Coordinates of N, CA and C in Angstrom, one line a residue:
Chain A
N12 N 81.8 113.3 89.8 CA 83.0 112.9 91.1 C 83.1 112.4 90.8
A13 N 83.2 111.0 90.3 CA 82.8 109.7 91.2 C 83.7 108.6 92.1
G14 N 85.1 109.4 91.8 CA 86.2 109.1 92.8 C 87.2 107.1 92.7
V15 N 87.2 106.7 93.6 CA 86.8 104.7 93.5 C 85.6 104.2 93.7
T16 N 86.0 103.8 92.4 CA 84.8 102.8 92.2 C 84.5 101.7 92.6
Q17 N 83.7 100.9 93.5 CA 84.4 99.0 93.7 C 83.0 98.3 93.6
T18 N 83.1 97.4 92.7 CA 81.2 96.6 93.0 C 81.9 95.0 92.7
P19 N 81.3 94.5 93.3 CA 79.8 94.7 94.5 C 80.0 95.3 95.5
K20 N 79.2 95.9 95.8 CA 79.6 95.6 97.9 C 79.5 95.1 98.2
F21 N 78.3 94.2 97.4 CA 77.7 92.3 98.9 C 78.2 91.7 98.0
Q22 N 78.2 90.8 98.9 CA 78.5 89.1 97.9 C 78.8 88.3 98.9
V23 N 77.5 87.3 98.5 CA 77.9 86.0 99.7 C 78.3 84.8 98.7
L24 N 80.0 84.1 99.2 CA 80.2 82.8 98.4 C 80.0 81.6 99.0
K25 N 79.7 80.8 98.3 CA 80.7 79.2 98.6 C 82.2 78.8 98.7
T26 N 82.5 78.1 99.8 CA 84.1 77.9 99.4 C 84.3 76.5 98.3
G27 N 85.2 77.2 97.4 CA 85.0 76.9 96.3 C 84.6 77.4 95.0
Q28 N 83.9 78.7 95.6 CA 83.0 79.6 93.9 C 84.3 80.5 94.1
S29 N 84.7 81.0 92.4 CA 84.9 82.3 92.1 C 84.0 83.3 92.1
M30 N 85.3 84.8 92.2 CA 84.6 85.9 91.6 C 85.8 87.0 91.7
T31 N 85.0 87.9 90.7 CA 86.2 89.2 90.9 C 85.3 90.3 91.0
L32 N 85.4 91.1 92.0 CA 85.7 92.2 92.1 C 86.4 93.5 91.5
Q33 N 86.2 93.9 91.2 CA 85.9 95.1 90.0 C 86.1 97.2 90.7
C34 N 86.9 97.3 90.5 CA 87.8 99.0 90.9 C 88.5 99.4 89.6
A35 N 87.1 100.8 89.9 CA 87.2 101.9 88.4 C 87.5 103.2 89.2
Q36 N 88.7 104.1 88.7 CA 89.2 105.3 89.3 C 88.9 106.4 88.1
D37 N 88.3 107.8 88.2 CA 88.4 108.6 87.5 C 89.0 109.9 87.6
M38 N 90.6 109.4 88.5 CA 91.1 110.7 89.2 C 92.4 110.3 87.9
N39 N 92.6 110.0 87.1 CA 93.5 110.1 86.5 C 95.3 109.5 87.3
H40 N 95.0 108.3 88.7 CA 95.6 107.8 89.3 C 96.6 106.8 88.3
N41 N 97.8 106.8 88.5 CA 98.6 105.9 88.0 C 98.6 104.7 88.9
S42 N 98.2 105.0 90.1 CA 98.6 103.5 90.6 C 98.3 102.8 91.7
M43 N 97.1 102.0 91.8 CA 95.7 101.4 91.9 C 96.2 100.1 93.2
Y44 N 94.9 100.0 94.1 CA 95.8 98.7 95.1 C 95.0 98.2 95.8
W45 N 94.6 97.2 96.3 CA 93.9 96.1 96.8 C 93.8 95.9 98.0
Y46 N 93.2 95.9 98.8 CA 93.6 96.0 100.8 C 91.7 95.0 101.4
R47 N 93.0 94.5 102.2 CA 91.9 93.9 103.0 C 92.0 94.2 104.0
Q48 N 90.8 94.3 104.5 CA 89.9 94.6 106.6 C 89.0 93.9 106.9
D49 N 90.2 93.0 107.9 CA 89.3 92.1 109.1 C 88.5 92.5 110.3
P50 N 88.2 91.7 110.8 CA 87.5 93.1 111.8 C 88.2 93.6 113.0
G51 N 88.2 94.9 113.2 CA 88.6 95.5 115.0 C 90.6 95.6 114.0
M52 N 90.4 95.0 112.5 CA 91.8 94.9 111.7 C 92.3 96.2 111.4
G53 N 93.9 96.3 111.2 CA 94.3 97.5 110.1 C 94.2 96.6 108.4
L54 N 94.4 97.6 107.3 CA 94.5 97.8 106.3 C 95.4 96.6 106.0
R55 N 95.3 95.5 105.3 CA 96.3 94.5 104.5 C 96.5 94.6 103.3
L56 N 98.2 94.9 102.7 CA 97.9 95.1 101.2 C 98.1 93.8 100.5
I57 N 97.2 93.1 100.0 CA 97.1 92.7 99.2 C 97.3 92.2 97.5
Y58 N 97.2 93.5 96.5 CA 98.2 93.1 95.7 C 97.9 95.0 95.4
Y59 N 99.1 95.3 94.3 CA 99.6 96.6 94.0 C 99.7 96.4 93.3
S60 N 99.7 97.9 92.0 CA 99.7 98.4 90.1 C 100.5 99.6 90.6
A61 N 101.9 99.9 90.0 CA 102.0 101.0 90.9 C 102.0 101.8 89.2
S62 N 101.6 100.8 87.6 CA 101.4 102.1 87.3 C 100.7 100.6 86.0
E63 N 100.5 101.2 85.0 CA 99.5 100.7 83.9 C 100.2 99.8 83.4
G64 N 99.8 98.3 83.2 CA 101.2 97.3 83.0 C 101.9 96.8 84.3
T65 N 102.0 97.3 85.0 CA 102.5 96.8 85.7 C 101.9 96.3 87.3
T66 N 102.1 94.6 88.1 CA 101.3 95.0 89.0 C 102.5 93.8 90.0
D67 N 102.5 93.9 91.8 CA 103.3 93.4 92.7 C 101.8 92.8 93.6
K68 N 103.4 92.0 94.2 CA 102.1 91.3 95.2 C 102.4 92.3 96.4
G69 N 102.0 92.1 97.7 CA 101.7 92.8 99.1 C 102.2 91.9 99.8
E70 N 101.8 92.1 100.7 CA 101.8 91.0 102.7 C 100.9 89.7 101.9
V71 N 99.8 90.0 101.4 CA 99.1 88.9 102.1 C 98.0 88.1 100.2
P72 N 98.8 88.1 99.5 CA 98.3 87.6 98.0 C 98.5 86.4 98.3
N73 N 98.4 85.5 98.7 CA 97.9 84.1 98.3 C 96.6 83.7 98.4
G74 N 95.7 83.5 97.3 CA 94.2 82.7 96.9 C 93.8 84.0 96.0
Y75 N 95.1 85.0 95.3 CA 93.9 86.2 94.5 C 95.0 86.1 93.8
N76 N 94.0 86.5 92.1 CA 94.8 87.4 91.2 C 94.1 88.7 90.9
V77 N 94.8 89.5 89.9 CA 95.1 90.2 89.6 C 95.1 91.1 88.3
S78 N 94.7 92.1 88.3 CA 95.1 92.4 86.2 C 94.8 94.1 86.1
R79 N 95.7 94.5 85.6 CA 95.4 95.9 85.7 C 95.1 95.8 84.2
L80 N 94.0 96.2 83.9 CA 92.9 95.9 82.7 C 93.3 97.8 81.5
N81 N 93.2 98.7 82.3 CA 94.2 99.7 81.5 C 93.9 100.9 82.8
K82 N 94.3 102.3 82.4 CA 94.7 103.2 84.0 C 93.5 103.1 85.3
R83 N 92.4 102.8 84.9 CA 91.5 103.9 85.3 C 91.1 101.7 86.3
E84 N 91.5 101.3 85.8 CA 90.5 99.7 86.2 C 90.9 98.8 86.9
F85 N 91.5 97.9 87.9 CA 92.2 96.9 88.4 C 91.3 96.3 89.4
S86 N 91.0 94.8 88.5 CA 90.4 93.6 89.8 C 90.9 92.3 89.8
L87 N 90.2 92.4 90.9 CA 91.2 91.3 91.9 C 89.9 90.2 91.8
R88 N 90.4 88.8 91.8 CA 89.7 87.6 91.5 C 90.1 86.1 92.8
L89 N 89.1 86.3 93.2 CA 89.0 85.0 93.8 C 88.9 83.7 92.9
E90 N 89.9 83.0 92.8 CA 89.8 82.1 92.0 C 89.3 80.5 92.5
S91 N 89.2 80.2 93.8 CA 88.6 79.5 94.4 C 88.7 80.0 96.1
A92 N 87.4 80.9 96.6 CA 87.0 81.4 97.8 C 87.2 80.3 98.9
A93 N 87.9 80.9 100.1 CA 87.7 80.0 101.4 C 87.1 80.6 102.3
P94 N 86.9 79.5 103.5 CA 86.1 81.5 104.5 C 87.3 81.9 105.3
S95 N 88.6 82.2 105.1 CA 89.5 82.3 105.8 C 89.4 83.8 104.8
Q96 N 88.9 83.6 103.4 CA 89.0 85.3 102.9 C 87.4 86.6 103.2
T97 N 86.5 85.3 103.5 CA 85.5 86.2 104.0 C 85.9 88.2 104.7
S98 N 85.9 89.0 104.6 CA 86.6 90.5 104.4 C 86.0 91.4 104.4
V99 N 86.2 92.5 104.8 CA 85.6 93.3 103.6 C 87.2 93.8 103.1
Y100 N 87.0 93.8 101.6 CA 88.1 95.4 100.7 C 88.1 95.6 99.9
F101 N 89.3 96.5 100.3 CA 88.9 98.5 99.5 C 90.1 98.8 98.3
C102 N 89.7 98.8 97.7 CA 90.5 99.3 96.3 C 91.2 100.9 96.6
A103 N 92.0 100.8 96.2 CA 92.0 102.5 96.0 C 93.0 102.7 94.8
S104 N 93.6 103.9 95.0 CA 93.9 104.8 93.5 C 94.9 106.2 94.5
S105 N 96.5 106.2 94.0 CA 96.7 107.5 94.5 C 98.1 107.9 92.7
S106 N 98.3 108.9 93.3 CA 98.8 109.4 91.9 C 100.1 109.3 92.3
Q107 N 101.6 109.3 92.0 CA 103.1 109.2 91.8 C 104.0 109.9 93.3
G108 N 104.7 110.3 93.1 CA 105.5 111.1 94.1 C 104.5 111.2 95.4
S109 N 105.1 112.5 95.9 CA 104.6 113.4 96.9 C 103.1 112.4 97.0
G110 N 102.7 113.0 96.0 CA 101.2 112.3 96.0 C 101.0 110.4 96.0
A111 N 102.0 109.9 96.5 CA 101.8 108.6 96.6 C 101.3 108.1 98.4
N112 N 101.8 109.4 98.7 CA 101.9 109.1 100.6 C 99.5 109.6 100.8
V113 N 98.9 110.0 99.1 CA 97.8 109.9 99.5 C 96.5 109.7 99.0
L114 N 96.4 108.4 99.9 CA 95.4 107.5 98.9 C 94.0 107.5 99.2
T115 N 93.1 107.5 97.6 CA 91.9 107.8 98.4 C 90.8 106.4 97.6
F116 N 90.5 105.6 98.3 CA 89.8 104.8 98.7 C 87.8 104.7 97.7
G117 N 87.9 103.1 97.6 CA 86.5 103.1 97.3 C 85.4 102.7 99.1
A118 N 84.4 102.6 98.2 CA 83.1 102.2 99.7 C 84.3 100.8 100.1
G119 N 84.6 99.4 99.7 CA 84.5 98.4 99.5 C 84.0 98.4 99.6
S120 N 84.5 96.5 99.0 CA 83.1 95.2 99.6 C 83.0 94.3 100.2
R121 N 82.2 93.7 100.5 CA 81.8 92.5 101.5 C 81.6 91.7 101.1
L122 N 83.0 91.0 101.3 CA 82.3 89.4 101.1 C 82.2 88.5 102.0
T123 N 81.8 87.6 102.2 CA 81.5 86.3 102.8 C 81.1 84.7 102.7
V124 N 82.4 84.1 102.5 CA 82.6 82.6 101.6 C 82.3 82.2 103.2
L125 N 81.2 81.4 102.5 CA 81.2 80.2 103.8 C 81.1 78.4 103.8
Chain B
G2 N 111.7 95.9 106.1 CA 110.2 95.9 106.2 C 109.9 96.6 106.7
Q3 N 108.4 97.4 107.2 CA 108.2 97.8 108.2 C 106.9 97.7 108.9
S4 N 107.0 98.3 110.1 CA 106.4 97.3 111.1 C 105.4 98.6 112.1
L5 N 104.3 99.0 112.4 CA 104.0 100.0 113.0 C 103.0 99.3 114.0
E6 N 103.3 100.8 115.7 CA 102.8 99.8 116.5 C 101.6 101.0 117.1
Q7 N 100.2 100.6 117.5 CA 99.3 102.1 118.1 C 98.4 101.4 118.4
P8 N 97.8 102.2 119.4 CA 97.5 101.5 121.0 C 95.8 101.5 120.6
S9 N 95.2 100.0 121.0 CA 94.2 100.0 120.4 C 92.8 100.5 120.5
E10 N 92.6 101.2 121.5 CA 91.6 102.4 121.6 C 92.2 103.3 122.5
V11 N 91.5 103.9 122.4 CA 91.6 105.7 123.4 C 89.9 105.5 123.7
T12 N 89.4 106.6 124.8 CA 88.3 106.8 125.3 C 88.8 108.1 125.9
A13 N 87.9 109.4 125.5 CA 87.6 110.8 125.5 C 85.9 111.2 125.5
V14 N 86.4 112.9 126.6 CA 85.1 113.5 126.8 C 85.1 114.2 125.5
E15 N 83.4 115.0 125.3 CA 83.9 116.3 124.3 C 84.5 116.6 124.6
G16 N 84.9 117.9 123.8 CA 85.5 119.3 123.8 C 87.2 118.4 125.3
A17 N 87.7 117.3 125.0 CA 89.0 117.2 126.0 C 89.6 117.1 124.3
I18 N 91.4 116.7 124.8 CA 92.2 116.7 123.3 C 92.9 115.0 123.9
V19 N 92.7 114.2 122.4 CA 93.3 112.9 122.4 C 94.7 113.0 121.3
Q20 N 95.4 112.0 122.3 CA 96.7 112.5 121.6 C 97.1 110.4 120.8
I21 N 97.3 110.4 119.7 CA 97.8 108.6 119.6 C 98.3 108.4 118.6
N22 N 99.7 108.3 120.0 CA 100.9 107.2 119.0 C 101.1 106.5 117.9
C23 N 102.3 106.3 117.4 CA 102.4 105.6 116.2 C 104.3 105.5 116.2
T24 N 104.0 104.4 116.5 CA 106.0 103.9 117.0 C 106.2 102.9 116.3
Y25 N 107.3 103.1 115.0 CA 107.3 102.5 114.3 C 109.0 101.3 113.6
Q26 N 108.7 100.5 113.1 CA 110.2 100.4 112.5 C 110.7 100.0 111.6
T27 N 111.1 100.9 110.5 CA 110.8 100.4 108.9 C 112.9 100.6 108.4
S28 N 112.8 100.1 107.7 CA 114.6 100.2 107.1 C 114.8 101.8 106.4
G29 N 113.5 102.2 106.1 CA 114.0 104.3 105.0 C 112.0 103.9 105.1
F30 N 111.9 105.1 105.2 CA 109.8 105.0 104.3 C 109.9 106.9 104.2
Y31 N 109.8 107.7 103.5 CA 109.4 108.7 102.7 C 108.5 110.1 104.2
G32 N 107.7 109.3 104.2 CA 106.4 109.5 105.2 C 105.6 109.4 106.7
L33 N 105.1 110.1 107.0 CA 104.1 109.5 107.6 C 102.8 109.7 108.0
S34 N 101.8 109.0 107.5 CA 100.4 108.9 107.0 C 98.5 108.8 108.6
W35 N 98.4 109.7 107.8 CA 97.7 109.2 108.9 C 96.1 109.6 108.3
Y36 N 95.1 107.4 108.6 CA 93.3 107.9 107.8 C 92.8 107.8 109.4
Q37 N 91.4 108.5 108.3 CA 89.7 108.3 109.8 C 89.4 107.2 108.6
Q38 N 88.8 106.5 109.5 CA 87.5 104.7 108.7 C 86.6 105.4 110.7
H39 N 85.1 105.7 109.8 CA 84.2 105.4 110.1 C 83.6 103.6 110.4
D40 N 82.5 103.7 111.4 CA 82.5 102.2 111.2 C 81.3 102.4 110.3
G41 N 82.0 101.0 109.0 CA 81.0 101.1 107.6 C 81.6 101.6 107.4
G42 N 83.1 102.7 106.8 CA 83.2 103.9 106.0 C 84.4 103.6 105.2
A43 N 85.0 104.1 104.4 CA 86.6 103.5 104.1 C 87.5 104.9 104.8
P44 N 88.0 104.5 104.7 CA 89.7 105.4 104.7 C 89.4 106.6 104.3
T45 N 89.6 107.7 104.7 CA 89.7 108.8 104.5 C 90.9 109.1 105.3
F46 N 91.7 110.3 104.0 CA 92.7 110.8 104.4 C 93.2 111.8 105.6
L47 N 93.5 112.3 106.0 CA 93.9 112.8 107.2 C 95.3 114.3 106.8
S48 N 96.6 113.7 107.3 CA 97.3 114.6 107.2 C 98.9 113.6 106.6
Y49 N 99.7 114.7 106.3 CA 100.7 113.9 106.3 C 102.5 114.2 106.3
N50 N 102.3 113.7 107.6 CA 104.2 114.8 107.5 C 105.6 113.6 107.0
G51 N 105.9 114.9 106.1 CA 107.4 114.1 105.2 C 108.4 114.3 105.7
L52 N 108.6 115.2 106.6 CA 109.6 116.3 107.6 C 109.1 116.2 109.3
D53 N 111.1 116.0 109.7 CA 110.0 115.9 111.5 C 109.2 117.0 111.7
G54 N 108.5 116.7 112.5 CA 107.6 118.2 113.3 C 106.4 118.2 113.3
L55 N 105.9 119.7 113.0 CA 104.3 119.8 113.5 C 103.4 120.3 112.1
E56 N 103.0 119.1 111.9 CA 102.2 120.1 110.4 C 99.9 119.5 111.3
E57 N 99.5 120.9 111.2 CA 98.8 121.8 111.9 C 97.0 121.6 110.4
T58 N 95.7 121.0 110.5 CA 95.5 121.5 110.4 C 94.1 121.2 110.8
G59 N 94.0 122.2 110.6 CA 92.7 122.8 112.1 C 92.4 122.0 113.9
R60 N 91.6 121.6 114.1 CA 91.6 121.1 114.9 C 92.2 120.1 115.8
F61 N 93.1 119.2 113.6 CA 93.5 118.2 113.7 C 95.3 118.5 113.8
S62 N 96.2 117.6 114.5 CA 97.4 117.8 114.0 C 98.4 117.2 113.7
S63 N 99.6 116.5 113.1 CA 100.2 115.8 113.0 C 102.0 115.7 113.2
F64 N 102.5 115.2 114.5 CA 103.8 115.4 114.0 C 104.9 113.9 114.1
L65 N 105.9 113.8 113.6 CA 107.4 113.1 113.2 C 108.2 112.9 113.4
S66 N 109.5 112.2 114.7 CA 110.2 113.1 115.3 C 111.2 111.4 114.6
R67 N 111.5 111.3 113.3 CA 112.1 110.6 112.4 C 113.7 109.9 113.7
S68 N 114.8 110.8 114.1 CA 115.0 109.9 115.6 C 114.4 108.9 116.1
D69 N 113.5 109.6 116.5 CA 112.9 108.8 117.9 C 111.9 107.8 117.6
S70 N 111.8 108.0 116.0 CA 110.8 106.6 114.9 C 109.9 106.7 115.9
Y71 N 109.3 107.9 115.7 CA 107.9 107.8 117.4 C 106.5 109.3 115.6
G72 N 105.9 109.4 115.9 CA 104.7 110.4 115.5 C 104.0 110.3 116.2
Y73 N 102.7 111.2 116.0 CA 101.7 111.0 116.9 C 100.5 112.1 116.5
L74 N 98.4 111.8 116.4 CA 98.0 112.4 115.7 C 97.5 113.0 117.0
L75 N 97.8 114.2 116.6 CA 96.4 114.8 118.6 C 95.0 115.6 117.8
L76 N 94.0 115.2 118.4 CA 92.8 115.5 118.3 C 92.8 116.6 119.1
Q77 N 91.8 118.2 118.6 CA 91.4 118.8 119.9 C 90.2 119.3 119.9
E78 N 90.0 119.9 120.5 CA 88.5 120.5 120.9 C 87.9 119.0 120.4
L79 N 87.4 117.5 121.0 CA 86.5 116.4 120.4 C 85.2 116.9 120.0
Q80 N 85.3 116.2 119.2 CA 83.6 116.0 118.6 C 82.9 114.3 118.5
M81 N 81.9 114.2 118.8 CA 81.3 113.3 118.6 C 81.4 112.5 117.6
K82 N 81.4 113.5 116.4 CA 81.7 113.1 115.2 C 83.6 112.7 114.9
D83 N 84.0 112.7 115.6 CA 85.7 112.4 116.2 C 85.5 111.0 115.9
S84 N 84.5 110.0 116.6 CA 84.3 108.6 117.1 C 85.1 108.0 116.1
A85 N 86.0 107.3 115.7 CA 86.3 107.1 114.7 C 87.4 105.7 115.3
S86 N 87.8 105.1 113.7 CA 89.5 104.7 114.2 C 90.5 105.3 113.0
Y87 N 91.1 105.0 113.5 CA 92.5 105.7 113.5 C 93.9 105.6 113.0
F88 N 94.5 105.6 111.3 CA 95.3 104.7 111.2 C 96.7 105.3 110.3
C89 N 97.9 104.7 111.5 CA 98.8 105.9 110.5 C 99.6 105.0 109.6
A90 N 100.4 105.7 109.2 CA 100.4 104.9 107.3 C 102.1 105.3 107.1
V91 N 103.2 104.3 106.7 CA 104.6 104.6 106.0 C 104.4 104.2 104.4
R92 N 105.2 104.4 103.9 CA 105.3 104.5 102.1 C 107.0 103.9 102.5
A93 N 107.5 102.5 102.0 CA 108.7 102.7 102.7 C 110.0 103.2 101.1
L94 N 111.0 103.3 101.3 CA 111.7 104.0 101.1 C 112.3 103.8 99.3
I95 N 112.6 102.3 99.9 CA 112.9 101.2 98.7 C 112.4 101.3 97.2
K96 N 113.2 101.9 96.2 CA 112.9 101.7 95.2 C 112.4 100.7 95.2
A97 N 112.3 99.4 95.1 CA 111.8 98.2 94.5 C 110.2 98.0 95.2
A98 N 110.5 98.4 96.7 CA 108.6 98.7 97.2 C 107.8 99.5 96.6
G99 N 107.9 100.3 95.2 CA 107.4 100.8 95.2 C 106.6 101.6 95.3
N100 N 104.9 102.2 94.7 CA 104.6 102.5 95.6 C 103.3 103.1 96.6
K101 N 103.7 101.6 97.6 CA 102.6 101.0 99.1 C 102.9 101.9 99.8
L102 N 102.0 101.2 100.5 CA 101.7 102.3 102.0 C 101.3 100.8 102.9
T103 N 102.2 100.9 104.1 CA 101.8 99.9 105.2 C 101.4 100.3 106.5
F104 N 100.0 99.8 106.6 CA 99.4 100.5 107.0 C 99.5 99.6 108.7
G105 N 99.6 101.0 110.6 CA 99.0 100.1 111.4 C 97.8 99.1 112.0
G106 N 98.4 98.7 113.4 CA 96.7 98.0 113.4 C 95.3 98.9 113.6
G107 N 95.4 100.1 113.8 CA 94.4 101.1 114.0 C 94.6 101.5 115.1
T108 N 93.8 102.9 115.7 CA 93.3 103.5 117.0 C 92.2 103.1 117.5
R109 N 91.0 103.3 117.8 CA 89.9 103.1 117.7 C 89.0 104.7 118.7
V110 N 89.1 105.6 118.1 CA 88.4 107.0 119.4 C 87.3 106.5 120.0
L111 N 87.0 106.3 120.9 CA 85.7 106.7 121.1 C 85.6 108.0 122.2
V112 N 84.2 108.8 121.3 CA 84.2 110.0 121.9 C 82.8 110.1 123.0
K113 N 82.7 110.2 124.2 CA 81.3 110.7 125.0 C 80.9 112.1 125.2
P114 N 79.8 111.6 125.3 CA 79.0 112.9 125.9 C 79.6 113.5 127.9

């Protein structure tokens, strides 16, 4: 049982390049999330998807787009990377109702933008 | 919106007890959650308080007081492996806010021998 799987684990980009972070969960969860975590900081929500077919902005959505491809997959795209987007990105999923308080996180994707 | 405040760092010795406080300002929320994150790792769920009072899970306990806008995580019989960052989080009560969790800035706990 893999839980939440993110790819890639590490990526280095040059300013202006684009890339997509992939996330898949096998727990039949309805809700999925993308967070970023800067050194010594908490987790800030970029985008989330409460259920298949819906996506909503979080606290820091600028510079990102998302796609909820199906119930299992939720991707995060950087169209034109900037050094300020250097961070660790975590995908997470949860069930609904009271289960929404329990997030299962992926291992993280460490992105450096030069 | 939601705003959560935690101390940035706490240091203690093995076997000691540590209390991590979390004060919040929110227009309404379902409950208070706690997550643990080791350096280089992913956050993992520790506990959830949907109602006021104390929840105990082994060496860890969590408390919530809605009237005081306050909660805490209590780590007992500290072990070296408890060195990690601990985050409190709330889920907004407003339906339009969806299922998203808002996290505090985290408390780094350093356990010394």
